[in-house]
GROMACS .gro file of C-alpha atoms in nm:
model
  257
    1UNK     CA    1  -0.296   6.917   7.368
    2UNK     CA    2  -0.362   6.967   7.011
    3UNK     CA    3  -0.025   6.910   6.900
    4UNK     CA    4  -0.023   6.508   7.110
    5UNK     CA    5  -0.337   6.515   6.905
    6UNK     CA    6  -0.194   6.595   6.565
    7UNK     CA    7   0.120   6.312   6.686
    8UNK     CA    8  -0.147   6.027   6.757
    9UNK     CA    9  -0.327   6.119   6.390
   10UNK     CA   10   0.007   6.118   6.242
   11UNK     CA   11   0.086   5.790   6.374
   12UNK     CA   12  -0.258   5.652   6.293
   13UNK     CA   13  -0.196   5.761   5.922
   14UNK     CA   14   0.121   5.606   5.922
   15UNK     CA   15   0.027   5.254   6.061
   16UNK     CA   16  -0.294   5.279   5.767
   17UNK     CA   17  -0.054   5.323   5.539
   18UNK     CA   18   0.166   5.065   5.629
   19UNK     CA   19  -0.099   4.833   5.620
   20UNK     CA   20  -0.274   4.919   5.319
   21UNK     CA   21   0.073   4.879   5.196
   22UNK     CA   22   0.102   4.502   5.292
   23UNK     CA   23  -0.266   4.462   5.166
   24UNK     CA   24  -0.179   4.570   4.816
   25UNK     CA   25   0.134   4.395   4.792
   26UNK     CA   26  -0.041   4.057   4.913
   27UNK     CA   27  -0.295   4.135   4.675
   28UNK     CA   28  -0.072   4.155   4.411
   29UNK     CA   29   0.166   3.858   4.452
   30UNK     CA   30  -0.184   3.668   4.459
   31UNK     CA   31  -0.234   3.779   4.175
   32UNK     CA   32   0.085   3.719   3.998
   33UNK     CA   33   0.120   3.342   4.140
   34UNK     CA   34  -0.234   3.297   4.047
   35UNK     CA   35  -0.119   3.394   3.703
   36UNK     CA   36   0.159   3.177   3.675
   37UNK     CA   37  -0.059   2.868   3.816
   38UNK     CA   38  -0.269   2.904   3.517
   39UNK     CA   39  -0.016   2.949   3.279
   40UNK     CA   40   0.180   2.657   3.429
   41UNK     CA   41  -0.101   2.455   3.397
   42UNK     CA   42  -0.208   2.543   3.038
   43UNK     CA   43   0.163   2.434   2.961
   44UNK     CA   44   0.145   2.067   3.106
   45UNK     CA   45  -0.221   2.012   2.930
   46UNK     CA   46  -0.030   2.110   2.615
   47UNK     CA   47   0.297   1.887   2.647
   48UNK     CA   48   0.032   1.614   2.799
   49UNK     CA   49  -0.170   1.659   2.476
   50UNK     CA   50   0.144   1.644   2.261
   51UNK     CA   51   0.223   1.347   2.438
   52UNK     CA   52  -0.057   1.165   2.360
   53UNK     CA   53  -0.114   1.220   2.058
   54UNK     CA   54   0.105   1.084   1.785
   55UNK     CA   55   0.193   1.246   1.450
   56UNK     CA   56  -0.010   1.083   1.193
   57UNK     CA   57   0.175   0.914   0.947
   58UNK     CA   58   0.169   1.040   0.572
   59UNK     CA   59  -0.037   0.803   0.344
   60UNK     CA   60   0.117   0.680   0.066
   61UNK     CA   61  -0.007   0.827  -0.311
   62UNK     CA   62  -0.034   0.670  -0.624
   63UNK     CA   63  -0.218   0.378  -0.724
   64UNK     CA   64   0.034   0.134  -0.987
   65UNK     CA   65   0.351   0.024  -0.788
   66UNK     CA   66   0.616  -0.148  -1.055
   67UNK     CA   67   0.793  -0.465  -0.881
   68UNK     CA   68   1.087  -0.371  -1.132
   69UNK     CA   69   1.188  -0.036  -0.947
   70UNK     CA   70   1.135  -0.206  -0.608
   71UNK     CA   71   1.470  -0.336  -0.418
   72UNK     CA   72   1.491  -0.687  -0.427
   73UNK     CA   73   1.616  -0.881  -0.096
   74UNK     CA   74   1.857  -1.147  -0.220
   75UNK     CA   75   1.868  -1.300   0.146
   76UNK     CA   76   1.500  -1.434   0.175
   77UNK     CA   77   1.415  -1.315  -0.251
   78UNK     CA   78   1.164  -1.091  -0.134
   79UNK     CA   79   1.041  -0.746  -0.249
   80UNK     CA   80   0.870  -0.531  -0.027
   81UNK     CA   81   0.707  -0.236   0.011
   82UNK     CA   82   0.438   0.033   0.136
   83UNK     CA   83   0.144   0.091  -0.025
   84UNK     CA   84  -0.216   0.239   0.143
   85UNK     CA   85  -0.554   0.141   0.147
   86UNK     CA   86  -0.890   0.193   0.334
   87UNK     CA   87  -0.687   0.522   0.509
   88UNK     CA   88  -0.433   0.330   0.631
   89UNK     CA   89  -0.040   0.219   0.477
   90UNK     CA   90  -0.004  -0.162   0.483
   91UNK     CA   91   0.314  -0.312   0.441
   92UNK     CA   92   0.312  -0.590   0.145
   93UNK     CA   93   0.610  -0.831   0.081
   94UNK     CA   94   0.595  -1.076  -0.201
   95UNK     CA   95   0.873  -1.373  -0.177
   96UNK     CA   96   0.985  -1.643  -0.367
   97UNK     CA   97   1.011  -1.998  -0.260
   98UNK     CA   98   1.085  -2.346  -0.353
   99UNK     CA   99   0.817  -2.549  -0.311
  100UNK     CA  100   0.877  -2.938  -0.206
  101UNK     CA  101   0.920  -3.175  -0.484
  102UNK     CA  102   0.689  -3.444  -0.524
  103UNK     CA  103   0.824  -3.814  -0.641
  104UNK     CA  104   0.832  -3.844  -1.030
  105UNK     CA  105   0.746  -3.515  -1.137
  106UNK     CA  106   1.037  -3.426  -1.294
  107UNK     CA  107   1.073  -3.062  -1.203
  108UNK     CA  108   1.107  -2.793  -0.971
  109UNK     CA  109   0.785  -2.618  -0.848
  110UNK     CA  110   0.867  -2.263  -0.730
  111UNK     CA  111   0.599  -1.990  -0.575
  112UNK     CA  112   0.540  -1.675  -0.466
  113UNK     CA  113   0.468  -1.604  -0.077
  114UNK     CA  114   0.229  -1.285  -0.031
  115UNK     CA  115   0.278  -1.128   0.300
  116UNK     CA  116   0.020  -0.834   0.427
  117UNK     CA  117   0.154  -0.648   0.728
  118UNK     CA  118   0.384  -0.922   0.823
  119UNK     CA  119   0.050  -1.232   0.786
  120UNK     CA  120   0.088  -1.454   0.529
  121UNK     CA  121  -0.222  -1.433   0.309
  122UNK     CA  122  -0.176  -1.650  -0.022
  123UNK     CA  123   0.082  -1.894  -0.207
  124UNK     CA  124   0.090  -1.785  -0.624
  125UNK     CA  125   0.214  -2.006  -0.798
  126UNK     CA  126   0.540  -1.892  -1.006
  127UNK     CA  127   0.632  -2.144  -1.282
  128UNK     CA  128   0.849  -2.479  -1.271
  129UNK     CA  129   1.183  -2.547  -1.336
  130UNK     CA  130   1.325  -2.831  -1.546
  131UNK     CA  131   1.685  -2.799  -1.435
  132UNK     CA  132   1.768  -2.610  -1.143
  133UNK     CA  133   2.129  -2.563  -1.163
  134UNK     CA  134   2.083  -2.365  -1.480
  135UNK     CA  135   1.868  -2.102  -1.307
  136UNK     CA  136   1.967  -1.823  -1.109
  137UNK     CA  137   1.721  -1.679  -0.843
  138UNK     CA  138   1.816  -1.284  -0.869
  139UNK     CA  139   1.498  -1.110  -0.926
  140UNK     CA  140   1.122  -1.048  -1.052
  141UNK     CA  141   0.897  -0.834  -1.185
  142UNK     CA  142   0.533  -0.729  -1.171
  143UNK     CA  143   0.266  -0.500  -1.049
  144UNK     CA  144   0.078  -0.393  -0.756
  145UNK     CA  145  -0.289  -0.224  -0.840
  146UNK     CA  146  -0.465  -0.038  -0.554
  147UNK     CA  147  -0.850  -0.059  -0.682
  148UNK     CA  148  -1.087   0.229  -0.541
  149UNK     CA  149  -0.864   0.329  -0.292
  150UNK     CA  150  -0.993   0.024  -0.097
  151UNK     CA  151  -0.847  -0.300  -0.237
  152UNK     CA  152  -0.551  -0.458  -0.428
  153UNK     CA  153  -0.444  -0.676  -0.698
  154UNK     CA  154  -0.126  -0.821  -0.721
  155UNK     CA  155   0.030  -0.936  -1.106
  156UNK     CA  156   0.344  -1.208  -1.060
  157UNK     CA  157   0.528  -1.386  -1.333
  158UNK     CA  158   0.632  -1.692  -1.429
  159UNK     CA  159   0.993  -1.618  -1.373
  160UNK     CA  160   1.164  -1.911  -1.589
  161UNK     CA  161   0.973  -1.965  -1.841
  162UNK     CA  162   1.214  -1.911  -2.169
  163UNK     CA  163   1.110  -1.633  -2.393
  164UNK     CA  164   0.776  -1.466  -2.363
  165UNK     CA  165   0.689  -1.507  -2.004
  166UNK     CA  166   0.336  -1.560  -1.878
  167UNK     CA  167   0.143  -1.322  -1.612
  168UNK     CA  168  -0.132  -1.347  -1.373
  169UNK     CA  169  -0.318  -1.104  -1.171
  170UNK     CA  170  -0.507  -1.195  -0.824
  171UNK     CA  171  -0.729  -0.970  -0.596
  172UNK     CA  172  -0.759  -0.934  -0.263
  173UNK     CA  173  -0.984  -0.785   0.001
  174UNK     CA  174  -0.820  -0.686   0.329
  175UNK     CA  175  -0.626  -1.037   0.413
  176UNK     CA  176  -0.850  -1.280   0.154
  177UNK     CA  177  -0.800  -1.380  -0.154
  178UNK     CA  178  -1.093  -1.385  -0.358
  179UNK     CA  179  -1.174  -1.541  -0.703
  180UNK     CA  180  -0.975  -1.721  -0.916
  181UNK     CA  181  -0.670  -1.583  -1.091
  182UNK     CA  182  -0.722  -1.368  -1.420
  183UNK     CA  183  -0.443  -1.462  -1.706
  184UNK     CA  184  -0.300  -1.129  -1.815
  185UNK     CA  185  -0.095  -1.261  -2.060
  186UNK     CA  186  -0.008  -1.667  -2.153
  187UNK     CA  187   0.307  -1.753  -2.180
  188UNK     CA  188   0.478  -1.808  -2.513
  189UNK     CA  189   0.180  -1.653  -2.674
  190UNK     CA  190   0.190  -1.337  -2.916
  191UNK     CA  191  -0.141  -1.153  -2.985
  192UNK     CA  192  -0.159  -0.913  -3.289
  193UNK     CA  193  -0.385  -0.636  -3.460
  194UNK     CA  194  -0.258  -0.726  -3.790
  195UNK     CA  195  -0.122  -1.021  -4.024
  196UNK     CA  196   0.222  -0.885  -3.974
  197UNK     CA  197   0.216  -0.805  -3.650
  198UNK     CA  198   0.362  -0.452  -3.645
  199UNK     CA  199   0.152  -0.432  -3.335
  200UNK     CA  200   0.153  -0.680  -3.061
  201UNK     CA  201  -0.136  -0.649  -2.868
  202UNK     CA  202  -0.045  -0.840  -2.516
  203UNK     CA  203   0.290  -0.719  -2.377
  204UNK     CA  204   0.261  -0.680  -1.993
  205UNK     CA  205   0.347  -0.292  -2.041
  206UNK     CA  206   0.019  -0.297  -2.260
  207UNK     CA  207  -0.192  -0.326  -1.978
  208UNK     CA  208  -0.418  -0.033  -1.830
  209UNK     CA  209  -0.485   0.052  -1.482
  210UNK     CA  210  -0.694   0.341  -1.442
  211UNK     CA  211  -0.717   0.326  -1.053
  212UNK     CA  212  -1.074   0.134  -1.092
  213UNK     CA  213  -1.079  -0.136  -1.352
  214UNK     CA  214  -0.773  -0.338  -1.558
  215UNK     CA  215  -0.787  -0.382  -1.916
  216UNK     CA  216  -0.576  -0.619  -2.085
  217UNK     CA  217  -0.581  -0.809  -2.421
  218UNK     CA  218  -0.689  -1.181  -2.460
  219UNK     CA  219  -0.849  -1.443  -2.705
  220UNK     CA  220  -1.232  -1.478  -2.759
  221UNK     CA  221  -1.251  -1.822  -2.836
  222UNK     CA  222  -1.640  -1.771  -2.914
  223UNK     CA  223  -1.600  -1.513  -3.180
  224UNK     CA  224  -1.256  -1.651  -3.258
  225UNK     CA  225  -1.109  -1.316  -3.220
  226UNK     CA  226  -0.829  -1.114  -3.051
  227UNK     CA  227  -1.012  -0.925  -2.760
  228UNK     CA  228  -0.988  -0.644  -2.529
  229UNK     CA  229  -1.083  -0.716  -2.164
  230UNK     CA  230  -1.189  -0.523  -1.862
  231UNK     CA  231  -1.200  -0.613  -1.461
  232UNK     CA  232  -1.339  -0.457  -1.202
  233UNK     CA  233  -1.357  -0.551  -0.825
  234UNK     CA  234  -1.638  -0.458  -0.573
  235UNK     CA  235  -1.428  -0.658  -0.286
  236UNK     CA  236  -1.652  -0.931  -0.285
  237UNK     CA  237  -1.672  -1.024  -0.675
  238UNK     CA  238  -1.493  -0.994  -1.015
  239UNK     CA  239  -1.623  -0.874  -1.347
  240UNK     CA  240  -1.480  -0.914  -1.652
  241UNK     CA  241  -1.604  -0.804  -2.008
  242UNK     CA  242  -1.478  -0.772  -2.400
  243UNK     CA  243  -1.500  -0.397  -2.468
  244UNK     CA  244  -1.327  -0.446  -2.814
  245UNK     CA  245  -1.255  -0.716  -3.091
  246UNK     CA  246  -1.033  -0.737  -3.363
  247UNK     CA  247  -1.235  -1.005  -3.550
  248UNK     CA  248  -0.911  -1.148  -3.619
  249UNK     CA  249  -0.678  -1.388  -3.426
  250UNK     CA  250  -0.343  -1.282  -3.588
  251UNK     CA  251  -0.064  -1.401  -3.360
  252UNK     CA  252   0.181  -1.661  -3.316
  253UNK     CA  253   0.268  -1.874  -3.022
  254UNK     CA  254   0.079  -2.098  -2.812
  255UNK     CA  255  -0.301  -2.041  -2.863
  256UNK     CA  256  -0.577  -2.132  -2.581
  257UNK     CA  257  -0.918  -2.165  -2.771
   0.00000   0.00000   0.00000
C-alpha cells in the first residue's frame, strides 16, 4: 500500500514539475518578446524622429563678400551667391541688363537686376553706353556688406565708364530697398591727402567695413575739404557723418561741390 502511495506522490511531483516547467518558460518568452517590443519600438520613434527632422543647414560666416572672386554667369551676366542673415542663408543674384532705349537719347542705358531668394527686389542703375559695339559684357565687380548680422548693402559699378569708374552702395532690409543711394566714390574723380597726391584717398579698396558701419572718403563742400564718412543702418534709416577732414581738397578729376 505504501509503495502505490510513494508511485501516486512520484507522479504528482512529476506532473508539478512539468508544469512549473511550462510556467517558467511562458514566463520567460513573455518576458523576452516584451523586451524586444520595447526595443522595437524605441527604434521606429528614433528613425521616425530622424525622419522628421532635417539636418540644419550650416550658416554662412563672414560679413564682406567681393563680387570679383564670385563666378560670373556669361549666359544671363549674373553673379550669384549665398550669404546669411537674420539666422537664415539667402540666396542673392545680381544681373546685368539692357534697359530699353528711349527716342533721342543717344545712348545705351544698362542696369543691374537684384534678386533675393529668387524675388526681384530693386533695378540699380549701372552706367550708359555711347557705342555699344565697342563694349564687351564679360564681367563686374563690387561688394556685398552684411550689417549687424541682420541686413545688407550691396556696392555696384558703373561698368563702362572709361578710366576711374564710379561706385554706389544701397541698403536693404529683408526684400526693401530703403533710402537713397550713398556715392562711394564719383566717377572720374581723384581725392588726395596731399598736393602731390602720393596718397589717393577714394579708391574702392579704400573703403572700411567693420561688420556695423561703412566708411568711405568724400568731399565736404561746406568746409571745402576732403572728408572721411561713416554709415550706419538701423533697417529702417541711414546715418551718415564726417569723422575726419583734411582741410584741403587736393585732387584732380571731376569735382561735385
Amino acid at each position: 500500500m505504501e509503495e502505490i502511495n510513494d508511485k501516486k506522490s512520484n507522479k504528482g511531483l512529476i506532473v508539478l514539475a512539468v508544469v512549473l516547467a511550462i510556467l517558467l518558460l511562458a514566463a520567460l518568452g513573455y518576458i523576452g518578446y516584451d523586451l524586444y517590443r520595447e526595443n522595437n519600438e524605441a527604434k521606429q520613434v528614433d528613425a521616425s524622429t530622424n525622419q522628421e527632422t532635417p539636418k540644419t543647414e550650416e550658416l554662412v560666416e563672414g560679413n564682406i563678400f567681393d563680387l570679383k572672386e564670385v563666378e560670373f554667369n556669361k549666359d544671363d551676366l549674373s553673379k550669384q551667391l549665398k550669404v546669411a542673415f537674420n539666422g537664415k542663408n539667402h540666396d542673392i543674384k545680381i544681373k546685368l541688363v539692357k534697359k530699353n532705349e528711349e527716342e533721342g537719347e543717344g545712348y545705351t542705358k544698362f542696369s543691374f537686376e537684384v534678386y533675393l531668394d529668387n524675388n526681384l527686389i530693386d533695378t540699380i542703375s549701372a552706367g550708359n553706353v555711347d557705342q555699344l559695339d565697342s563694349v564687351e559684357l564679360d564681367d563686374f565687380d563690387g561688394f556685398i556688406y552684411i550689417i549687424d548680422s541682420k541686413y545688407f548693402a550691396i556696392v555696384t559699378p558703373e561698368i563702362f565708364m572709361t578710366g576711374s569708374k564710379g561706385y554706389d552702395m544701397d541698403f536693404y532690409n529683408e526684400n526693401s530697398k530703403v533710402g537713397d543711394s550713398i556715392n562711394l566714390k564719383h566717377a572720374a574723380q581723384t581725392l588726395c591727402r596731399d598736393e602731390d597726391c602720393a596718397e589717393i584717398l577714394n579708391e574702392i579698396e579704400n573703403v572700411e567695413f567693420d561688420g556695423h558701419s561703412v566708411r568711405y572718403w568724400g568731399q565736404d563742400c561746406d568746409s571745402k575739404s576732403n572728408a572721411k564718412y561713416e554709415v550706419t543702418f538701423d533697417g529702417e534709416k541711414i546715418n551718415s557723418e564726417i569723422i575726419e577732414k583734411t582741410g584741403t581738397m587736393y585732387g584732380g578729376g571731376a569735382s561735385y561741390c
